[in-house]
PDB file of C-alpha atoms in Angstrom:
ATOM      1  CA  MET S   1      -6.406  -6.595 -10.917  1.00  0.00           C
ATOM      2  CA  GLU S   2      -3.264  -8.490 -10.313  1.00  0.00           C
ATOM      3  CA  ARG S   3      -1.033  -9.436  -7.359  1.00  0.00           C
ATOM      4  CA  TYR S   4       2.513  -8.081  -7.154  1.00  0.00           C
ATOM      5  CA  ILE S   5       5.295  -9.762  -5.352  1.00  0.00           C
ATOM      6  CA  ASP S   6       8.903  -8.902  -5.469  1.00  0.00           C
ATOM      7  CA  TYR S   7      12.125  -9.123  -3.165  1.00  0.00           C
ATOM      8  CA  ASP S   8      13.824  -6.178  -1.522  1.00  0.00           C
ATOM      9  CA  THR S   9      17.405  -7.170  -1.509  1.00  0.00           C
ATOM     10  CA  GLU S  10      18.636  -3.936  -0.077  1.00  0.00           C
ATOM     11  CA  GLY S  11      16.182  -3.710   2.843  1.00  0.00           C
ATOM     12  CA  THR S  12      14.730  -0.471   1.920  1.00  0.00           C
ATOM     13  CA  VAL S  13      11.203  -1.245   3.070  1.00  0.00           C
ATOM     14  CA  PHE S  14      11.792  -3.150   6.437  1.00  0.00           C
ATOM     15  CA  GLY S  15      15.521  -2.385   7.081  1.00  0.00           C
ATOM     16  CA  ARG S  16      16.305  -5.987   6.073  1.00  0.00           C
ATOM     17  CA  PRO S  17      16.010  -8.088   2.845  1.00  0.00           C
ATOM     18  CA  GLU S  18      12.525  -9.139   2.674  1.00  0.00           C
ATOM     19  CA  GLN S  19       9.639 -10.237   0.216  1.00  0.00           C
ATOM     20  CA  ILE S  20       7.639  -7.326  -0.584  1.00  0.00           C
ATOM     21  CA  GLU S  21       3.780  -7.842  -1.371  1.00  0.00           C
ATOM     22  CA  PRO S  22       1.539  -4.856  -1.595  1.00  0.00           C
ATOM     23  CA  ARG S  23      -1.734  -6.842  -1.941  1.00  0.00           C
ATOM     24  CA  TYR S  24      -3.083  -5.656  -5.268  1.00  0.00           C
ATOM     25  CA  ARG S  25      -2.230  -3.575  -8.202  1.00  0.00           C
ATOM     26  CA  VAL S  26      -5.143  -2.240 -10.505  1.00  0.00           C
ATOM     27  CA  ILE S  27      -4.541  -0.507 -13.821  1.00  0.00           C
ATOM     28  CA  LYS S  28      -7.442   1.181 -15.459  1.00  0.00           C
ATOM     29  CA  ASP S  29      -7.498   4.130 -17.934  1.00  0.00           C
ATOM     30  CA  SER S  30      -3.961   5.047 -17.112  1.00  0.00           C
ATOM     31  CA  ILE S  31      -4.613   4.964 -13.251  1.00  0.00           C
ATOM     32  CA  THR S  32      -2.423   2.792 -11.200  1.00  0.00           C
ATOM     33  CA  LEU S  33      -3.910   1.844  -7.841  1.00  0.00           C
ATOM     34  CA  LEU S  34      -1.731  -0.037  -5.268  1.00  0.00           C
ATOM     35  CA  ALA S  35      -3.739  -1.321  -2.315  1.00  0.00           C
ATOM     36  CA  GLU S  36      -3.018  -3.089   0.905  1.00  0.00           C
ATOM     37  CA  ILE S  37      -5.703  -5.145   2.522  1.00  0.00           C
ATOM     38  CA  LYS S  38      -5.098  -6.007   6.136  1.00  0.00           C
ATOM     39  CA  PHE S  39      -7.145  -7.069   9.303  1.00  0.00           C
ATOM     40  CA  SER S  40      -5.913  -3.900  11.087  1.00  0.00           C
ATOM     41  CA  ILE S  41      -3.858  -0.898  10.243  1.00  0.00           C
ATOM     42  CA  SER S  42      -1.593   0.948  12.668  1.00  0.00           C
ATOM     43  CA  ARG S  43       0.582   4.104  12.125  1.00  0.00           C
ATOM     44  CA  GLU S  44       3.580   1.966  11.445  1.00  0.00           C
ATOM     45  CA  GLU S  45       1.771  -0.022   8.839  1.00  0.00           C
ATOM     46  CA  ILE S  46       0.780   3.165   6.911  1.00  0.00           C
ATOM     47  CA  TYR S  47       4.547   4.125   6.750  1.00  0.00           C
ATOM     48  CA  ALA S  48       5.505   0.677   5.563  1.00  0.00           C
ATOM     49  CA  PHE S  49       2.800   0.707   2.968  1.00  0.00           C
ATOM     50  CA  GLN S  50       4.327   4.144   1.742  1.00  0.00           C
ATOM     51  CA  ARG S  51       7.692   2.409   1.528  1.00  0.00           C
ATOM     52  CA  LYS S  52       6.183  -0.446  -0.433  1.00  0.00           C
ATOM     53  CA  VAL S  53       4.637   2.033  -2.859  1.00  0.00           C
ATOM     54  CA  GLU S  54       8.179   3.867  -3.322  1.00  0.00           C
ATOM     55  CA  PHE S  55       9.829   0.373  -3.761  1.00  0.00           C
ATOM     56  CA  TYR S  56       7.265  -0.560  -6.419  1.00  0.00           C
ATOM     57  CA  GLU S  57       7.665   2.634  -8.354  1.00  0.00           C
ATOM     58  CA  ARG S  58      11.448   2.240  -8.412  1.00  0.00           C
ATOM     59  CA  LYS S  59      11.300  -1.377  -9.467  1.00  0.00           C
ATOM     60  CA  LYS S  60       8.651  -1.047 -12.027  1.00  0.00           C
ATOM     61  CA  GLY S  61       9.389   2.501 -13.285  1.00  0.00           C
ATOM     62  CA  ILE S  62       5.611   3.265 -13.018  1.00  0.00           C
ATOM     63  CA  LYS S  63       4.119   6.175 -10.888  1.00  0.00           C
ATOM     64  CA  VAL S  64       1.370   5.021  -8.575  1.00  0.00           C
ATOM     65  CA  THR S  65      -1.551   7.525  -9.020  1.00  0.00           C
ATOM     66  CA  ARG S  66      -3.639   6.186  -6.282  1.00  0.00           C
ATOM     67  CA  LYS S  67      -2.641   4.489  -2.972  1.00  0.00           C
ATOM     68  CA  ALA S  68      -5.202   2.766  -0.711  1.00  0.00           C
ATOM     69  CA  VAL S  69      -5.434   0.727   2.493  1.00  0.00           C
ATOM     70  CA  ILE S  70      -8.556  -1.336   3.247  1.00  0.00           C
ATOM     71  CA  SER S  71      -9.139  -2.553   6.807  1.00  0.00           C
ATOM     72  CA  PRO S  72     -12.138  -3.001   9.136  1.00  0.00           C
ATOM     73  CA  PHE S  73      -9.825  -1.687  12.061  1.00  0.00           C
ATOM     74  CA  VAL S  74      -7.797   1.526  11.542  1.00  0.00           C
ATOM     75  CA  ASP S  75      -6.105   3.050  14.309  1.00  0.00           C
ATOM     76  CA  PRO S  76      -7.294   6.682  14.584  1.00  0.00           C
ATOM     77  CA  ARG S  77      -3.711   7.829  14.902  1.00  0.00           C
ATOM     78  CA  ALA S  78      -3.035   6.360  11.442  1.00  0.00           C
ATOM     79  CA  ARG S  79      -5.680   8.391   9.587  1.00  0.00           C
ATOM     80  CA  PRO S  80      -3.607  11.862   9.670  1.00  0.00           C
ATOM     81  CA  ILE S  81      -0.611  10.096   8.524  1.00  0.00           C
ATOM     82  CA  ALA S  82      -2.228   8.376   5.751  1.00  0.00           C
ATOM     83  CA  GLU S  83      -3.829  11.802   4.913  1.00  0.00           C
ATOM     84  CA  ARG S  84      -0.505  13.479   4.829  1.00  0.00           C
ATOM     85  CA  LEU S  85       0.875  10.767   2.578  1.00  0.00           C
ATOM     86  CA  ASN S  86      -2.135  10.777   0.269  1.00  0.00           C
ATOM     87  CA  ILE S  87      -3.058   7.278   1.108  1.00  0.00           C
ATOM     88  CA  GLU S  88      -6.828   6.655   0.935  1.00  0.00           C
ATOM     89  CA  VAL S  89      -8.270   4.735   3.887  1.00  0.00           C
ATOM     90  CA  TYR S  90     -11.272   2.461   3.478  1.00  0.00           C
ATOM     91  CA  THR S  91     -12.916   0.327   6.170  1.00  0.00           C
ATOM     92  CA  SER S  92     -14.579  -1.952   3.403  1.00  0.00           C
ATOM     93  CA  GLY S  93     -13.415  -3.116   0.006  1.00  0.00           C
ATOM     94  CA  TYR S  94     -16.838  -2.128  -1.290  1.00  0.00           C
ATOM     95  CA  ASP S  95     -16.128   1.499  -0.704  1.00  0.00           C
ATOM     96  CA  VAL S  96     -13.220   1.575  -3.078  1.00  0.00           C
ATOM     97  CA  ARG S  97     -14.134   3.096  -6.444  1.00  0.00           C
ATOM     98  CA  ILE S  98     -11.803   3.228  -9.361  1.00  0.00           C
TER      99      ILE S  98
END
């Protein structure tokens, strides 16, 4: 597991230049998992996480095979969006299996 930090000079993720920091990247047996750990997750944060994943894939040239958000508080309106974007939603880090 490692932490990934980069800078989005074009502003593709947040609409302005900003540091991009999906919380963790895990690579195991050719699976690349990008995960965001937050106190709460809203609909907007699901979309922002998807843009972070796309930014990461462009910058690193690596296809993310699994995407996950981990938060004890997930807005119920965020779940269908996450499902449509193939983002796994967990309410505890202990639930994530690689």
